[in-house]
Short mmCIF file of N, CA and C in Angstrom, two decimals:
data_model
loop_
_atom_site.label_atom_id
_atom_site.label_comp_id
_atom_site.label_asym_id
_atom_site.label_seq_id
_atom_site.Cartn_x
_atom_site.Cartn_y
_atom_site.Cartn_z
N MET A 1 -13.84 -53.71 24.19
CA MET A 1 -14.21 -53.59 22.79
C MET A 1 -14.23 -54.95 22.11
N ARG A 2 -13.36 -55.87 22.55
CA ARG A 2 -13.29 -57.18 21.92
C ARG A 2 -14.60 -57.94 22.08
N ALA A 3 -15.19 -57.93 23.27
CA ALA A 3 -16.44 -58.65 23.51
C ALA A 3 -17.57 -58.06 22.68
N GLY A 4 -17.61 -56.74 22.59
CA GLY A 4 -18.65 -56.09 21.79
C GLY A 4 -18.53 -56.45 20.31
N ALA A 5 -17.30 -56.57 19.82
CA ALA A 5 -17.10 -56.95 18.42
C ALA A 5 -17.54 -58.39 18.18
N ILE A 6 -17.29 -59.27 19.13
CA ILE A 6 -17.71 -60.67 18.99
C ILE A 6 -19.23 -60.76 18.98
N VAL A 7 -19.88 -60.03 19.86
CA VAL A 7 -21.35 -60.05 19.90
C VAL A 7 -21.92 -59.48 18.60
N ARG A 8 -21.32 -58.42 18.07
CA ARG A 8 -21.79 -57.85 16.80
C ARG A 8 -21.63 -58.83 15.65
N ARG A 9 -20.49 -59.53 15.62
CA ARG A 9 -20.30 -60.53 14.56
C ARG A 9 -21.31 -61.67 14.71
N GLY A 10 -21.64 -62.04 15.94
CA GLY A 10 -22.67 -63.06 16.15
C GLY A 10 -24.04 -62.59 15.70
N ALA A 11 -24.37 -61.33 15.99
CA ALA A 11 -25.65 -60.79 15.55
C ALA A 11 -25.73 -60.72 14.03
N ARG A 12 -24.60 -60.38 13.40
CA ARG A 12 -24.57 -60.32 11.93
C ARG A 12 -24.81 -61.71 11.34
N LEU A 13 -24.17 -62.72 11.93
CA LEU A 13 -24.41 -64.09 11.45
C LEU A 13 -25.86 -64.50 11.70
N GLY A 14 -26.41 -64.11 12.84
CA GLY A 14 -27.81 -64.41 13.14
C GLY A 14 -28.76 -63.76 12.14
N ALA A 15 -28.44 -62.55 11.71
CA ALA A 15 -29.27 -61.89 10.70
C ALA A 15 -29.22 -62.66 9.39
N LEU A 16 -28.05 -63.17 9.04
CA LEU A 16 -27.95 -63.97 7.82
C LEU A 16 -28.68 -65.30 7.96
N ILE A 17 -28.60 -65.90 9.15
CA ILE A 17 -29.33 -67.15 9.39
C ILE A 17 -30.83 -66.92 9.29
N GLY A 18 -31.30 -65.81 9.85
CA GLY A 18 -32.74 -65.52 9.81
C GLY A 18 -33.22 -65.02 8.47
N ALA A 19 -32.33 -64.49 7.63
CA ALA A 19 -32.74 -63.93 6.34
C ALA A 19 -33.19 -65.00 5.36
N TRP A 20 -32.56 -66.15 5.39
CA TRP A 20 -32.96 -67.20 4.45
C TRP A 20 -34.40 -67.65 4.65
N PRO A 21 -34.80 -68.10 5.84
CA PRO A 21 -36.20 -68.49 5.99
C PRO A 21 -37.15 -67.31 5.87
N ALA A 22 -36.70 -66.11 6.24
CA ALA A 22 -37.56 -64.93 6.10
C ALA A 22 -37.86 -64.68 4.63
N GLY A 23 -36.85 -64.76 3.80
CA GLY A 23 -37.05 -64.54 2.37
C GLY A 23 -37.91 -65.61 1.74
N ILE A 24 -37.62 -66.86 2.07
CA ILE A 24 -38.39 -67.96 1.48
C ILE A 24 -39.84 -67.92 1.93
N GLY A 25 -40.06 -67.80 3.24
CA GLY A 25 -41.44 -67.75 3.76
C GLY A 25 -42.20 -66.53 3.28
N GLY A 26 -41.53 -65.38 3.27
CA GLY A 26 -42.19 -64.15 2.82
C GLY A 26 -42.58 -64.22 1.36
N VAL A 27 -41.67 -64.71 0.51
CA VAL A 27 -41.98 -64.80 -0.93
C VAL A 27 -43.10 -65.80 -1.18
N LEU A 28 -43.06 -66.94 -0.50
CA LEU A 28 -44.13 -67.93 -0.69
C LEU A 28 -45.49 -67.38 -0.28
N CYS A 29 -45.54 -66.67 0.84
CA CYS A 29 -46.81 -66.08 1.28
C CYS A 29 -47.28 -65.01 0.31
N LEU A 30 -46.37 -64.20 -0.20
CA LEU A 30 -46.76 -63.15 -1.14
C LEU A 30 -47.22 -63.73 -2.48
N VAL A 31 -46.58 -64.79 -2.95
CA VAL A 31 -47.03 -65.44 -4.18
C VAL A 31 -48.42 -66.02 -3.99
N ALA A 32 -48.64 -66.68 -2.86
CA ALA A 32 -49.97 -67.23 -2.57
C ALA A 32 -51.00 -66.11 -2.44
N ALA A 33 -50.62 -64.99 -1.83
CA ALA A 33 -51.53 -63.85 -1.71
C ALA A 33 -51.90 -63.31 -3.08
N PHE A 34 -50.93 -63.26 -3.98
CA PHE A 34 -51.21 -62.78 -5.34
C PHE A 34 -52.17 -63.72 -6.06
N VAL A 35 -52.00 -65.02 -5.87
CA VAL A 35 -52.90 -65.99 -6.49
C VAL A 35 -54.33 -65.81 -5.97
N PHE A 36 -54.48 -65.65 -4.67
CA PHE A 36 -55.81 -65.45 -4.10
C PHE A 36 -56.38 -64.09 -4.49
N LEU A 37 -55.53 -63.10 -4.65
CA LEU A 37 -55.99 -61.77 -5.05
C LEU A 37 -56.54 -61.80 -6.47
N THR A 38 -55.86 -62.49 -7.36
CA THR A 38 -56.36 -62.59 -8.74
C THR A 38 -57.62 -63.44 -8.81
N GLY A 39 -57.83 -64.30 -7.84
CA GLY A 39 -59.05 -65.11 -7.79
C GLY A 39 -60.20 -64.41 -7.10
N GLY A 40 -59.98 -63.20 -6.62
CA GLY A 40 -61.05 -62.44 -5.99
C GLY A 40 -61.23 -62.69 -4.51
N LEU A 41 -60.37 -63.45 -3.91
CA LEU A 41 -60.47 -63.73 -2.47
C LEU A 41 -59.61 -62.72 -1.72
N TYR A 42 -60.14 -61.52 -1.53
CA TYR A 42 -59.37 -60.40 -0.98
C TYR A 42 -59.02 -60.60 0.49
N GLY A 43 -59.93 -61.19 1.25
CA GLY A 43 -59.66 -61.42 2.68
C GLY A 43 -58.51 -62.39 2.88
N THR A 44 -58.49 -63.45 2.09
CA THR A 44 -57.41 -64.42 2.18
C THR A 44 -56.09 -63.80 1.74
N ALA A 45 -56.14 -62.96 0.70
CA ALA A 45 -54.93 -62.29 0.22
C ALA A 45 -54.37 -61.35 1.29
N ARG A 46 -55.25 -60.63 1.99
CA ARG A 46 -54.79 -59.75 3.07
C ARG A 46 -54.18 -60.55 4.21
N ALA A 47 -54.80 -61.67 4.56
CA ALA A 47 -54.28 -62.51 5.63
C ALA A 47 -52.91 -63.09 5.27
N LEU A 48 -52.75 -63.49 4.02
CA LEU A 48 -51.45 -64.03 3.60
C LEU A 48 -50.38 -62.94 3.53
N THR A 49 -50.78 -61.72 3.18
CA THR A 49 -49.82 -60.62 3.18
C THR A 49 -49.36 -60.33 4.61
N ALA A 50 -50.29 -60.35 5.54
CA ALA A 50 -49.92 -60.17 6.96
C ALA A 50 -49.05 -61.31 7.43
N ALA A 51 -49.34 -62.54 6.99
CA ALA A 51 -48.52 -63.69 7.36
C ALA A 51 -47.11 -63.56 6.80
N ALA A 52 -46.98 -62.97 5.60
CA ALA A 52 -45.65 -62.76 5.01
C ALA A 52 -44.85 -61.79 5.87
N GLY A 53 -45.48 -60.71 6.29
CA GLY A 53 -44.79 -59.75 7.14
C GLY A 53 -44.40 -60.36 8.47
N LEU A 54 -45.29 -61.15 9.05
CA LEU A 54 -44.99 -61.81 10.32
C LEU A 54 -43.87 -62.83 10.16
N ALA A 55 -43.85 -63.55 9.04
CA ALA A 55 -42.80 -64.53 8.80
C ALA A 55 -41.44 -63.85 8.68
N VAL A 56 -41.40 -62.73 7.98
CA VAL A 56 -40.14 -62.02 7.80
C VAL A 56 -39.66 -61.45 9.13
N LEU A 57 -40.52 -60.75 9.84
CA LEU A 57 -40.12 -60.15 11.11
C LEU A 57 -39.76 -61.20 12.16
N GLY A 58 -40.56 -62.24 12.25
CA GLY A 58 -40.30 -63.28 13.24
C GLY A 58 -38.99 -64.02 12.97
N SER A 59 -38.75 -64.35 11.71
CA SER A 59 -37.55 -65.08 11.38
C SER A 59 -36.30 -64.23 11.59
N LEU A 60 -36.35 -62.97 11.18
CA LEU A 60 -35.20 -62.10 11.40
C LEU A 60 -34.94 -61.86 12.88
N THR A 61 -36.02 -61.67 13.64
CA THR A 61 -35.86 -61.46 15.09
C THR A 61 -35.26 -62.68 15.76
N ALA A 62 -35.78 -63.85 15.43
CA ALA A 62 -35.24 -65.08 16.02
C ALA A 62 -33.78 -65.30 15.61
N GLY A 63 -33.47 -65.04 14.35
CA GLY A 63 -32.09 -65.21 13.89
C GLY A 63 -31.13 -64.27 14.59
N ILE A 64 -31.51 -63.01 14.73
CA ILE A 64 -30.64 -62.05 15.41
C ILE A 64 -30.48 -62.41 16.89
N ALA A 65 -31.56 -62.87 17.52
CA ALA A 65 -31.48 -63.27 18.93
C ALA A 65 -30.54 -64.47 19.11
N VAL A 66 -30.66 -65.45 18.24
CA VAL A 66 -29.80 -66.63 18.33
C VAL A 66 -28.35 -66.25 18.05
N GLY A 67 -28.13 -65.42 17.05
CA GLY A 67 -26.77 -64.99 16.73
C GLY A 67 -26.14 -64.17 17.83
N THR A 68 -26.93 -63.28 18.44
CA THR A 68 -26.42 -62.47 19.54
C THR A 68 -26.08 -63.34 20.74
N ALA A 69 -26.93 -64.31 21.03
CA ALA A 69 -26.65 -65.23 22.14
C ALA A 69 -25.39 -66.05 21.87
N THR A 70 -25.20 -66.48 20.63
CA THR A 70 -24.00 -67.22 20.28
C THR A 70 -22.76 -66.35 20.42
N GLY A 71 -22.84 -65.11 19.94
CA GLY A 71 -21.73 -64.19 20.09
C GLY A 71 -21.41 -63.90 21.55
N LEU A 72 -22.45 -63.74 22.35
CA LEU A 72 -22.24 -63.48 23.78
C LEU A 72 -21.59 -64.67 24.47
N ALA A 73 -22.04 -65.88 24.13
CA ALA A 73 -21.44 -67.07 24.73
C ALA A 73 -19.97 -67.20 24.34
N LEU A 74 -19.65 -66.89 23.09
CA LEU A 74 -18.26 -66.97 22.66
C LEU A 74 -17.42 -65.85 23.27
N ALA A 75 -18.04 -64.69 23.50
CA ALA A 75 -17.31 -63.58 24.12
C ALA A 75 -16.99 -63.88 25.58
N LEU A 76 -17.86 -64.62 26.25
CA LEU A 76 -17.64 -64.93 27.67
C LEU A 76 -16.83 -66.21 27.89
N ALA A 77 -16.61 -66.97 26.83
CA ALA A 77 -15.89 -68.23 26.96
C ALA A 77 -14.40 -67.98 27.24
N PRO A 78 -13.77 -68.89 27.98
CA PRO A 78 -12.34 -68.73 28.22
C PRO A 78 -11.54 -68.86 26.91
N ARG A 79 -10.42 -68.19 26.86
CA ARG A 79 -9.60 -68.16 25.65
C ARG A 79 -9.10 -69.56 25.26
N ARG A 80 -8.82 -70.42 26.23
CA ARG A 80 -8.32 -71.76 25.90
C ARG A 80 -9.41 -72.60 25.24
N LEU A 81 -10.67 -72.34 25.55
CA LEU A 81 -11.76 -73.04 24.87
C LEU A 81 -11.90 -72.53 23.44
N LEU A 82 -11.73 -71.23 23.24
CA LEU A 82 -11.84 -70.65 21.90
C LEU A 82 -10.69 -71.09 20.99
N ALA A 83 -9.57 -71.48 21.59
CA ALA A 83 -8.42 -71.90 20.81
C ALA A 83 -8.60 -73.30 20.21
N ARG A 84 -9.56 -74.05 20.71
CA ARG A 84 -9.83 -75.40 20.20
C ARG A 84 -11.08 -75.35 19.31
N PRO A 85 -10.92 -75.55 18.00
CA PRO A 85 -12.07 -75.42 17.09
C PRO A 85 -13.23 -76.35 17.42
N ALA A 86 -12.95 -77.57 17.86
CA ALA A 86 -14.05 -78.50 18.15
C ALA A 86 -14.87 -78.02 19.35
N LEU A 87 -14.22 -77.58 20.39
CA LEU A 87 -14.95 -77.10 21.57
C LEU A 87 -15.67 -75.78 21.27
N ARG A 88 -15.01 -74.90 20.53
CA ARG A 88 -15.64 -73.63 20.15
C ARG A 88 -16.89 -73.89 19.31
N GLY A 89 -16.78 -74.81 18.36
CA GLY A 89 -17.93 -75.15 17.52
C GLY A 89 -19.05 -75.80 18.31
N LEU A 90 -18.69 -76.66 19.26
CA LEU A 90 -19.70 -77.29 20.11
C LEU A 90 -20.43 -76.25 20.95
N LEU A 91 -19.69 -75.31 21.52
CA LEU A 91 -20.32 -74.25 22.30
C LEU A 91 -21.27 -73.42 21.44
N ALA A 92 -20.81 -73.07 20.24
CA ALA A 92 -21.66 -72.28 19.34
C ALA A 92 -22.90 -73.07 18.92
N ALA A 93 -22.74 -74.35 18.62
CA ALA A 93 -23.87 -75.18 18.20
C ALA A 93 -24.90 -75.33 19.32
N LEU A 94 -24.42 -75.56 20.54
CA LEU A 94 -25.34 -75.70 21.66
C LEU A 94 -26.05 -74.38 21.97
N THR A 95 -25.32 -73.28 21.88
CA THR A 95 -25.93 -71.98 22.17
C THR A 95 -26.97 -71.62 21.13
N ALA A 96 -26.75 -72.01 19.89
CA ALA A 96 -27.71 -71.69 18.83
C ALA A 96 -28.85 -72.71 18.76
N GLY A 97 -28.55 -73.98 19.00
CA GLY A 97 -29.55 -75.02 18.81
C GLY A 97 -30.50 -75.24 19.97
N LEU A 98 -30.00 -75.17 21.19
CA LEU A 98 -30.87 -75.45 22.35
C LEU A 98 -32.05 -74.49 22.48
N PRO A 99 -31.87 -73.17 22.32
CA PRO A 99 -33.05 -72.30 22.41
C PRO A 99 -34.08 -72.58 21.32
N LEU A 100 -33.62 -72.96 20.13
CA LEU A 100 -34.56 -73.30 19.07
C LEU A 100 -35.32 -74.59 19.39
N ALA A 101 -34.64 -75.55 19.97
CA ALA A 101 -35.31 -76.80 20.36
C ALA A 101 -36.36 -76.53 21.43
N VAL A 102 -36.01 -75.71 22.41
CA VAL A 102 -36.98 -75.37 23.46
C VAL A 102 -38.16 -74.60 22.87
N LEU A 103 -37.88 -73.70 21.94
CA LEU A 103 -38.95 -72.94 21.30
C LEU A 103 -39.88 -73.84 20.49
N CYS A 104 -39.32 -74.80 19.77
CA CYS A 104 -40.15 -75.74 19.01
C CYS A 104 -41.04 -76.57 19.92
N VAL A 105 -40.48 -77.08 21.00
CA VAL A 105 -41.28 -77.87 21.94
C VAL A 105 -42.37 -77.01 22.57
N ALA A 106 -42.03 -75.78 22.94
CA ALA A 106 -43.02 -74.89 23.56
C ALA A 106 -44.15 -74.57 22.59
N LEU A 107 -43.81 -74.31 21.33
CA LEU A 107 -44.86 -73.99 20.35
C LEU A 107 -45.73 -75.19 20.01
N LEU A 108 -45.15 -76.37 20.00
CA LEU A 108 -45.94 -77.56 19.68
C LEU A 108 -46.82 -78.01 20.84
N THR A 109 -46.47 -77.66 22.06
CA THR A 109 -47.25 -78.12 23.21
C THR A 109 -48.04 -77.01 23.89
N GLU A 110 -48.10 -75.83 23.28
CA GLU A 110 -48.76 -74.71 23.95
C GLU A 110 -50.27 -74.87 24.09
N GLY A 111 -50.94 -75.51 23.19
CA GLY A 111 -52.39 -75.63 23.26
C GLY A 111 -52.86 -76.84 24.05
N GLY A 112 -52.01 -77.41 24.85
CA GLY A 112 -52.39 -78.58 25.64
C GLY A 112 -52.12 -79.88 24.91
N GLY A 113 -51.61 -79.80 23.69
CA GLY A 113 -51.29 -81.00 22.94
C GLY A 113 -49.96 -81.58 23.39
N THR A 114 -49.65 -82.75 22.87
CA THR A 114 -48.38 -83.38 23.18
C THR A 114 -47.57 -83.47 21.89
N LEU A 115 -46.30 -83.77 22.03
CA LEU A 115 -45.46 -83.93 20.85
C LEU A 115 -45.90 -85.13 20.01
N ALA A 116 -46.48 -86.12 20.65
CA ALA A 116 -46.92 -87.31 19.94
C ALA A 116 -48.16 -87.05 19.08
N SER A 117 -48.84 -85.93 19.32
CA SER A 117 -50.04 -85.63 18.52
C SER A 117 -49.71 -85.04 17.16
N TYR A 118 -48.45 -84.80 16.88
CA TYR A 118 -48.04 -84.26 15.58
C TYR A 118 -47.45 -85.37 14.74
N PRO A 119 -47.58 -85.28 13.40
CA PRO A 119 -47.01 -86.32 12.55
C PRO A 119 -45.48 -86.29 12.59
N PRO A 120 -44.87 -87.40 12.26
CA PRO A 120 -43.40 -87.46 12.28
C PRO A 120 -42.74 -86.42 11.36
N SER A 121 -43.41 -86.04 10.30
CA SER A 121 -42.82 -85.07 9.38
C SER A 121 -42.58 -83.72 10.08
N THR A 122 -43.43 -83.36 11.01
CA THR A 122 -43.24 -82.12 11.77
C THR A 122 -41.95 -82.18 12.56
N HIS A 123 -41.70 -83.31 13.19
CA HIS A 123 -40.49 -83.47 13.99
C HIS A 123 -39.24 -83.53 13.10
N VAL A 124 -39.37 -84.11 11.92
CA VAL A 124 -38.23 -84.17 11.00
C VAL A 124 -37.87 -82.77 10.54
N VAL A 125 -38.87 -81.97 10.17
CA VAL A 125 -38.61 -80.59 9.72
C VAL A 125 -38.03 -79.76 10.86
N ASP A 126 -38.62 -79.85 12.04
CA ASP A 126 -38.10 -79.11 13.19
C ASP A 126 -36.66 -79.51 13.51
N GLY A 127 -36.40 -80.80 13.50
CA GLY A 127 -35.04 -81.28 13.77
C GLY A 127 -34.05 -80.83 12.71
N ALA A 128 -34.49 -80.83 11.45
CA ALA A 128 -33.60 -80.38 10.38
C ALA A 128 -33.27 -78.90 10.51
N VAL A 129 -34.26 -78.10 10.87
CA VAL A 129 -34.02 -76.66 11.04
C VAL A 129 -33.07 -76.42 12.20
N ILE A 130 -33.31 -77.07 13.32
CA ILE A 130 -32.46 -76.90 14.50
C ILE A 130 -31.03 -77.35 14.19
N LEU A 131 -30.89 -78.50 13.54
CA LEU A 131 -29.56 -79.01 13.21
C LEU A 131 -28.84 -78.10 12.22
N THR A 132 -29.56 -77.57 11.25
CA THR A 132 -28.95 -76.67 10.28
C THR A 132 -28.42 -75.41 10.94
N VAL A 133 -29.25 -74.79 11.78
CA VAL A 133 -28.82 -73.57 12.47
C VAL A 133 -27.63 -73.86 13.39
N ALA A 134 -27.67 -74.98 14.10
CA ALA A 134 -26.56 -75.33 14.99
C ALA A 134 -25.28 -75.58 14.21
N LEU A 135 -25.37 -76.26 13.08
CA LEU A 135 -24.18 -76.53 12.29
C LEU A 135 -23.62 -75.27 11.64
N VAL A 136 -24.49 -74.37 11.20
CA VAL A 136 -24.02 -73.11 10.63
C VAL A 136 -23.31 -72.28 11.70
N ALA A 137 -23.88 -72.24 12.90
CA ALA A 137 -23.24 -71.51 13.99
C ALA A 137 -21.89 -72.13 14.34
N ALA A 138 -21.83 -73.46 14.35
CA ALA A 138 -20.56 -74.13 14.66
C ALA A 138 -19.53 -73.87 13.56
N ALA A 139 -19.96 -73.90 12.32
CA ALA A 139 -19.03 -73.69 11.22
C ALA A 139 -18.48 -72.27 11.20
N HIS A 140 -19.27 -71.32 11.63
CA HIS A 140 -18.85 -69.92 11.61
C HIS A 140 -18.36 -69.43 12.97
N SER A 141 -18.17 -70.34 13.92
CA SER A 141 -17.76 -69.92 15.25
C SER A 141 -16.38 -69.27 15.25
N GLY A 142 -15.52 -69.69 14.38
CA GLY A 142 -14.21 -69.08 14.28
C GLY A 142 -14.28 -67.65 13.78
N GLU A 143 -15.18 -67.39 12.83
CA GLU A 143 -15.37 -66.03 12.33
C GLU A 143 -15.97 -65.13 13.41
N ILE A 144 -16.90 -65.69 14.19
CA ILE A 144 -17.52 -64.90 15.25
C ILE A 144 -16.51 -64.57 16.34
N ALA A 145 -15.73 -65.57 16.75
CA ALA A 145 -14.77 -65.35 17.81
C ALA A 145 -13.63 -64.44 17.37
N GLY A 146 -13.39 -64.37 16.08
CA GLY A 146 -12.37 -63.46 15.58
C GLY A 146 -11.02 -64.12 15.42
N PRO A 147 -10.09 -63.39 14.83
CA PRO A 147 -8.77 -63.96 14.56
C PRO A 147 -7.95 -64.21 15.82
N ASP A 148 -8.27 -63.55 16.92
CA ASP A 148 -7.51 -63.75 18.15
C ASP A 148 -7.83 -65.06 18.85
N ALA A 149 -8.90 -65.74 18.43
CA ALA A 149 -9.38 -66.93 19.15
C ALA A 149 -8.38 -68.08 19.07
N GLU A 150 -7.64 -68.19 17.99
CA GLU A 150 -6.81 -69.38 17.80
C GLU A 150 -5.38 -69.17 18.29
N ARG A 151 -5.09 -68.07 18.91
CA ARG A 151 -3.74 -67.84 19.45
C ARG A 151 -3.64 -68.29 20.87
#
């Protein structure tokens, strides 16, 4: 039961991590869709509404997957590692950040392009997102592991 509770707490944190970009991206797409709708561009408004739905579902799915993976890694970690906050946070940060880094590289290079073909601002935003998610996972690793982790 303990491992299942840790994984559930990780999934809950992942849902919260995914909810922020889902809400921001969804609202921005819907506002833009409303602007195009009032301008008579119905096709663009429909496309932006679909993009809002995709942004919300994709972000929540990715957040829950990252949170569940973090919870699973903490559930399988030895108790002596969980008792040390720095090591526990490092494990949580790596578990949350590495899949996002791999996903960013895969998405940027899928069409045969290279990472160098994108402007530096793309890499700064991607790096900031990955670092933010990793730091949030590290900061909340004690909550995910539960009160028994520090004994």
